[in-house]
């Protein structure tokens, strides 16, 4: 089963050492835990890539903005 569905609003999280930043995004593709998916940041409208976590959060890969 999918952890995140396409078009679902998800929490995006970036972790850089002890700095944690979160915002909301819309999944552009569905994914299971551990999958790499594209997500559009709702505020900036930029597409980033991240790994789906078990709780539905998407952990953004630093430098993945397109």
PDB file of N, CA and C in Angstrom:
ATOM      1  N   UNK A   1       0.834  -1.216   0.000  1.00  0.00           N
ATOM      2  CA  UNK A   1       0.000   0.000   0.000  1.00  0.00           C
ATOM      3  C   UNK A   1       0.869   1.266   0.000  1.00  0.00           C
ATOM      4  N   UNK A   2       0.348   2.317  -0.599  1.00  0.00           N
ATOM      5  CA  UNK A   2       1.075   3.579  -0.655  1.00  0.00           C
ATOM      6  C   UNK A   2       1.025   4.289   0.696  1.00  0.00           C
ATOM      7  N   UNK A   3       2.134   4.856   1.103  1.00  0.00           N
ATOM      8  CA  UNK A   3       2.194   5.671   2.313  1.00  0.00           C
ATOM      9  C   UNK A   3       1.715   7.080   1.995  1.00  0.00           C
ATOM     10  N   UNK A   4       2.069   7.566   0.796  1.00  0.00           N
ATOM     11  CA  UNK A   4       1.678   8.892   0.315  1.00  0.00           C
ATOM     12  C   UNK A   4       1.017   8.717  -1.044  1.00  0.00           C
ATOM     13  N   UNK A   5      -0.127   9.352  -1.225  1.00  0.00           N
ATOM     14  CA  UNK A   5      -0.833   9.277  -2.503  1.00  0.00           C
ATOM     15  C   UNK A   5      -0.543  10.517  -3.332  1.00  0.00           C
ATOM     16  N   UNK A   6      -0.668  10.388  -4.648  1.00  0.00           N
ATOM     17  CA  UNK A   6      -0.479  11.518  -5.559  1.00  0.00           C
ATOM     18  C   UNK A   6      -1.461  12.633  -5.192  1.00  0.00           C
ATOM     19  N   UNK A   7      -0.983  13.864  -5.196  1.00  0.00           N
ATOM     20  CA  UNK A   7      -1.744  15.080  -4.869  1.00  0.00           C
ATOM     21  C   UNK A   7      -2.044  15.243  -3.379  1.00  0.00           C
ATOM     22  N   UNK A   8      -1.544  14.354  -2.543  1.00  0.00           N
ATOM     23  CA  UNK A   8      -1.740  14.467  -1.095  1.00  0.00           C
ATOM     24  C   UNK A   8      -0.842  15.577  -0.540  1.00  0.00           C
ATOM     25  N   UNK A   9      -1.380  16.368   0.385  1.00  0.00           N
ATOM     26  CA  UNK A   9      -0.567  17.371   1.062  1.00  0.00           C
ATOM     27  C   UNK A   9       0.250  16.657   2.131  1.00  0.00           C
ATOM     28  N   UNK A  10       1.559  16.893   2.098  1.00  0.00           N
ATOM     29  CA  UNK A  10       2.475  16.205   3.005  1.00  0.00           C
ATOM     30  C   UNK A  10       3.364  17.222   3.720  1.00  0.00           C
ATOM     31  N   UNK A  11       3.935  16.807   4.822  1.00  0.00           N
ATOM     32  CA  UNK A  11       4.916  17.636   5.519  1.00  0.00           C
ATOM     33  C   UNK A  11       6.274  17.361   4.894  1.00  0.00           C
ATOM     34  N   UNK A  12       6.935  18.424   4.463  1.00  0.00           N
ATOM     35  CA  UNK A  12       8.291  18.334   3.931  1.00  0.00           C
ATOM     36  C   UNK A  12       9.252  18.681   5.056  1.00  0.00           C
ATOM     37  N   UNK A  13      10.309  17.937   5.186  1.00  0.00           N
ATOM     38  CA  UNK A  13      11.282  18.202   6.236  1.00  0.00           C
ATOM     39  C   UNK A  13      12.689  18.164   5.651  1.00  0.00           C
ATOM     40  N   UNK A  14      13.473  19.176   6.026  1.00  0.00           N
ATOM     41  CA  UNK A  14      14.881  19.237   5.654  1.00  0.00           C
ATOM     42  C   UNK A  14      15.673  19.183   6.952  1.00  0.00           C
ATOM     43  N   UNK A  15      16.687  18.331   6.981  1.00  0.00           N
ATOM     44  CA  UNK A  15      17.548  18.210   8.163  1.00  0.00           C
ATOM     45  C   UNK A  15      18.988  18.486   7.753  1.00  0.00           C
ATOM     46  N   UNK A  16      19.570  19.501   8.373  1.00  0.00           N
ATOM     47  CA  UNK A  16      20.981  19.819   8.149  1.00  0.00           C
ATOM     48  C   UNK A  16      21.610  19.931   9.530  1.00  0.00           C
ATOM     49  N   UNK A  17      22.345  18.900   9.890  1.00  0.00           N
ATOM     50  CA  UNK A  17      22.930  18.784  11.226  1.00  0.00           C
ATOM     51  C   UNK A  17      21.826  18.941  12.265  1.00  0.00           C
ATOM     52  N   UNK A  18      21.901  19.965  13.121  1.00  0.00           N
ATOM     53  CA  UNK A  18      20.877  20.122  14.165  1.00  0.00           C
ATOM     54  C   UNK A  18      19.730  21.037  13.709  1.00  0.00           C
ATOM     55  N   UNK A  19      19.779  21.546  12.488  1.00  0.00           N
ATOM     56  CA  UNK A  19      18.744  22.413  11.947  1.00  0.00           C
ATOM     57  C   UNK A  19      17.673  21.570  11.257  1.00  0.00           C
ATOM     58  N   UNK A  20      16.415  21.768  11.653  1.00  0.00           N
ATOM     59  CA  UNK A  20      15.292  21.058  11.039  1.00  0.00           C
ATOM     60  C   UNK A  20      14.290  22.099  10.551  1.00  0.00           C
ATOM     61  N   UNK A  21      13.962  22.043   9.264  1.00  0.00           N
ATOM     62  CA  UNK A  21      13.005  22.969   8.667  1.00  0.00           C
ATOM     63  C   UNK A  21      11.849  22.153   8.117  1.00  0.00           C
ATOM     64  N   UNK A  22      10.616  22.606   8.395  1.00  0.00           N
ATOM     65  CA  UNK A  22       9.439  21.907   7.873  1.00  0.00           C
ATOM     66  C   UNK A  22       8.521  22.890   7.157  1.00  0.00           C
ATOM     67  N   UNK A  23       7.837  22.402   6.156  1.00  0.00           N
ATOM     68  CA  UNK A  23       6.837  23.161   5.419  1.00  0.00           C
ATOM     69  C   UNK A  23       5.882  22.152   4.784  1.00  0.00           C
ATOM     70  N   UNK A  24       4.906  22.632   4.060  1.00  0.00           N
ATOM     71  CA  UNK A  24       3.951  21.737   3.413  1.00  0.00           C
ATOM     72  C   UNK A  24       4.214  21.657   1.916  1.00  0.00           C
ATOM     73  N   UNK A  25       3.907  20.506   1.352  1.00  0.00           N
ATOM     74  CA  UNK A  25       4.062  20.302  -0.082  1.00  0.00           C
ATOM     75  C   UNK A  25       2.970  19.374  -0.598  1.00  0.00           C
ATOM     76  N   UNK A  26       2.854  19.304  -1.912  1.00  0.00           N
ATOM     77  CA  UNK A  26       1.877  18.417  -2.551  1.00  0.00           C
ATOM     78  C   UNK A  26       2.639  17.360  -3.334  1.00  0.00           C
ATOM     79  N   UNK A  27       2.373  16.108  -3.009  1.00  0.00           N
ATOM     80  CA  UNK A  27       3.046  14.992  -3.674  1.00  0.00           C
ATOM     81  C   UNK A  27       2.660  14.961  -5.152  1.00  0.00           C
ATOM     82  N   UNK A  28       3.648  14.895  -6.017  1.00  0.00           N
ATOM     83  CA  UNK A  28       3.396  14.819  -7.452  1.00  0.00           C
ATOM     84  C   UNK A  28       3.339  13.376  -7.933  1.00  0.00           C
ATOM     85  N   UNK A  29       3.661  12.464  -7.046  1.00  0.00           N
ATOM     86  CA  UNK A  29       3.635  11.034  -7.344  1.00  0.00           C
ATOM     87  C   UNK A  29       3.392  10.302  -6.030  1.00  0.00           C
ATOM     88  N   UNK A  30       2.701   9.194  -6.068  1.00  0.00           N
ATOM     89  CA  UNK A  30       2.507   8.384  -4.872  1.00  0.00           C
ATOM     90  C   UNK A  30       3.767   7.598  -4.554  1.00  0.00           C
ATOM     91  N   UNK A  31       3.883   7.166  -3.300  1.00  0.00           N
ATOM     92  CA  UNK A  31       5.054   6.389  -2.938  1.00  0.00           C
ATOM     93  C   UNK A  31       4.885   5.620  -1.647  1.00  0.00           C
ATOM     94  N   UNK A  32       5.671   4.574  -1.521  1.00  0.00           N
ATOM     95  CA  UNK A  32       5.723   3.765  -0.301  1.00  0.00           C
ATOM     96  C   UNK A  32       6.878   4.263   0.564  1.00  0.00           C
ATOM     97  N   UNK A  33       6.921   3.828   1.793  1.00  0.00           N
ATOM     98  CA  UNK A  33       8.020   4.175   2.684  1.00  0.00           C
ATOM     99  C   UNK A  33       9.344   3.805   2.025  1.00  0.00           C
ATOM    100  N   UNK A  34      10.266   4.768   1.981  1.00  0.00           N
ATOM    101  CA  UNK A  34      11.571   4.552   1.373  1.00  0.00           C
ATOM    102  C   UNK A  34      11.678   4.973  -0.079  1.00  0.00           C
ATOM    103  N   UNK A  35      10.546   5.247  -0.733  1.00  0.00           N
ATOM    104  CA  UNK A  35      10.570   5.674  -2.138  1.00  0.00           C
ATOM    105  C   UNK A  35      10.994   7.130  -2.264  1.00  0.00           C
ATOM    106  N   UNK A  36      11.670   7.449  -3.346  1.00  0.00           N
ATOM    107  CA  UNK A  36      12.037   8.818  -3.691  1.00  0.00           C
ATOM    108  C   UNK A  36      10.926   9.371  -4.580  1.00  0.00           C
ATOM    109  N   UNK A  37      10.311  10.495  -4.167  1.00  0.00           N
ATOM    110  CA  UNK A  37       9.199  11.072  -4.936  1.00  0.00           C
ATOM    111  C   UNK A  37       9.395  12.579  -5.111  1.00  0.00           C
ATOM    112  N   UNK A  38       8.811  13.141  -6.178  1.00  0.00           N
ATOM    113  CA  UNK A  38       8.821  14.594  -6.340  1.00  0.00           C
ATOM    114  C   UNK A  38       7.656  15.212  -5.561  1.00  0.00           C
ATOM    115  N   UNK A  39       7.925  16.358  -4.940  1.00  0.00           N
ATOM    116  CA  UNK A  39       6.910  17.072  -4.167  1.00  0.00           C
ATOM    117  C   UNK A  39       7.025  18.555  -4.496  1.00  0.00           C
ATOM    118  N   UNK A  40       5.892  19.227  -4.716  1.00  0.00           N
ATOM    119  CA  UNK A  40       5.904  20.669  -4.978  1.00  0.00           C
ATOM    120  C   UNK A  40       5.676  21.416  -3.671  1.00  0.00           C
ATOM    121  N   UNK A  41       6.632  22.264  -3.309  1.00  0.00           N
ATOM    122  CA  UNK A  41       6.513  23.101  -2.128  1.00  0.00           C
ATOM    123  C   UNK A  41       5.343  24.056  -2.350  1.00  0.00           C
ATOM    124  N   UNK A  42       4.390  24.076  -1.428  1.00  0.00           N
ATOM    125  CA  UNK A  42       3.182  24.885  -1.597  1.00  0.00           C
ATOM    126  C   UNK A  42       3.504  26.381  -1.614  1.00  0.00           C
ATOM    127  N   UNK A  43       4.427  26.819  -0.775  1.00  0.00           N
ATOM    128  CA  UNK A  43       4.743  28.254  -0.695  1.00  0.00           C
ATOM    129  C   UNK A  43       5.580  28.734  -1.876  1.00  0.00           C
ATOM    130  N   UNK A  44       6.657  28.033  -2.186  1.00  0.00           N
ATOM    131  CA  UNK A  44       7.576  28.495  -3.236  1.00  0.00           C
ATOM    132  C   UNK A  44       7.203  27.973  -4.624  1.00  0.00           C
ATOM    133  N   UNK A  45       6.373  26.936  -4.668  1.00  0.00           N
ATOM    134  CA  UNK A  45       5.961  26.278  -5.908  1.00  0.00           C
ATOM    135  C   UNK A  45       7.125  25.599  -6.626  1.00  0.00           C
ATOM    136  N   UNK A  46       8.238  25.394  -5.926  1.00  0.00           N
ATOM    137  CA  UNK A  46       9.389  24.669  -6.474  1.00  0.00           C
ATOM    138  C   UNK A  46       9.183  23.174  -6.246  1.00  0.00           C
ATOM    139  N   UNK A  47       9.701  22.374  -7.158  1.00  0.00           N
ATOM    140  CA  UNK A  47       9.629  20.926  -7.009  1.00  0.00           C
ATOM    141  C   UNK A  47      10.936  20.428  -6.399  1.00  0.00           C
ATOM    142  N   UNK A  48      10.798  19.626  -5.357  1.00  0.00           N
ATOM    143  CA  UNK A  48      11.957  19.020  -4.703  1.00  0.00           C
ATOM    144  C   UNK A  48      11.735  17.511  -4.673  1.00  0.00           C
ATOM    145  N   UNK A  49      12.782  16.780  -4.374  1.00  0.00           N
ATOM    146  CA  UNK A  49      12.685  15.327  -4.269  1.00  0.00           C
ATOM    147  C   UNK A  49      12.999  14.922  -2.845  1.00  0.00           C
ATOM    148  N   UNK A  50      12.261  13.938  -2.360  1.00  0.00           N
ATOM    149  CA  UNK A  50      12.502  13.474  -1.010  1.00  0.00           C
ATOM    150  C   UNK A  50      12.101  12.022  -0.844  1.00  0.00           C
ATOM    151  N   UNK A  51      12.499  11.480   0.289  1.00  0.00           N
ATOM    152  CA  UNK A  51      12.236  10.079   0.614  1.00  0.00           C
ATOM    153  C   UNK A  51      11.043  10.007   1.555  1.00  0.00           C
ATOM    154  N   UNK A  52      10.080   9.174   1.198  1.00  0.00           N
ATOM    155  CA  UNK A  52       8.870   8.988   2.004  1.00  0.00           C
ATOM    156  C   UNK A  52       9.223   8.264   3.302  1.00  0.00           C
ATOM    157  N   UNK A  53       8.778   8.839   4.416  1.00  0.00           N
ATOM    158  CA  UNK A  53       8.984   8.242   5.738  1.00  0.00           C
ATOM    159  C   UNK A  53       7.723   7.472   6.139  1.00  0.00           C
ATOM    160  N   UNK A  54       7.834   6.589   7.114  1.00  0.00           N
ATOM    161  CA  UNK A  54       6.714   5.734   7.534  1.00  0.00           C
ATOM    162  C   UNK A  54       5.506   6.545   8.000  1.00  0.00           C
ATOM    163  N   UNK A  55       5.748   7.751   8.565  1.00  0.00           N
ATOM    164  CA  UNK A  55       4.640   8.570   9.068  1.00  0.00           C
ATOM    165  C   UNK A  55       4.027   9.469   7.992  1.00  0.00           C
ATOM    166  N   UNK A  56       4.499   9.367   6.748  1.00  0.00           N
ATOM    167  CA  UNK A  56       3.967  10.176   5.657  1.00  0.00           C
ATOM    168  C   UNK A  56       4.732  11.455   5.401  1.00  0.00           C
ATOM    169  N   UNK A  57       5.671  11.785   6.265  1.00  0.00           N
ATOM    170  CA  UNK A  57       6.551  12.928   6.044  1.00  0.00           C
ATOM    171  C   UNK A  57       7.482  12.607   4.881  1.00  0.00           C
ATOM    172  N   UNK A  58       7.888  13.635   4.128  1.00  0.00           N
ATOM    173  CA  UNK A  58       8.858  13.441   3.054  1.00  0.00           C
ATOM    174  C   UNK A  58      10.136  14.176   3.448  1.00  0.00           C
ATOM    175  N   UNK A  59      11.207  13.419   3.581  1.00  0.00           N
ATOM    176  CA  UNK A  59      12.504  13.959   3.953  1.00  0.00           C
ATOM    177  C   UNK A  59      13.209  14.429   2.687  1.00  0.00           C
ATOM    178  N   UNK A  60      13.372  15.758   2.580  1.00  0.00           N
ATOM    179  CA  UNK A  60      13.912  16.361   1.363  1.00  0.00           C
ATOM    180  C   UNK A  60      15.416  16.150   1.273  1.00  0.00           C
ATOM    181  N   UNK A  61      15.856  15.841   0.067  1.00  0.00           N
ATOM    182  CA  UNK A  61      17.287  15.698  -0.193  1.00  0.00           C
ATOM    183  C   UNK A  61      17.835  17.096  -0.466  1.00  0.00           C
ATOM    184  N   UNK A  62      18.819  17.512   0.299  1.00  0.00           N
ATOM    185  CA  UNK A  62      19.403  18.848   0.152  1.00  0.00           C
ATOM    186  C   UNK A  62      20.005  18.979  -1.235  1.00  0.00           C
ATOM    187  N   UNK A  63      19.668  20.087  -1.906  1.00  0.00           N
ATOM    188  CA  UNK A  63      20.170  20.333  -3.258  1.00  0.00           C
ATOM    189  C   UNK A  63      19.319  19.690  -4.339  1.00  0.00           C
ATOM    190  N   UNK A  64      18.084  19.267  -3.998  1.00  0.00           N
ATOM    191  CA  UNK A  64      17.249  18.564  -4.983  1.00  0.00           C
ATOM    192  C   UNK A  64      16.250  19.470  -5.686  1.00  0.00           C
ATOM    193  N   UNK A  65      16.335  20.783  -5.479  1.00  0.00           N
ATOM    194  CA  UNK A  65      15.364  21.706  -6.067  1.00  0.00           C
ATOM    195  C   UNK A  65      15.510  21.769  -7.574  1.00  0.00           C
ATOM    196  N   UNK A  66      14.357  21.823  -8.268  1.00  0.00           N
ATOM    197  CA  UNK A  66      14.373  21.961  -9.733  1.00  0.00           C
ATOM    198  C   UNK A  66      13.467  23.087 -10.131  1.00  0.00           C
TER     199      UNK A  66
END
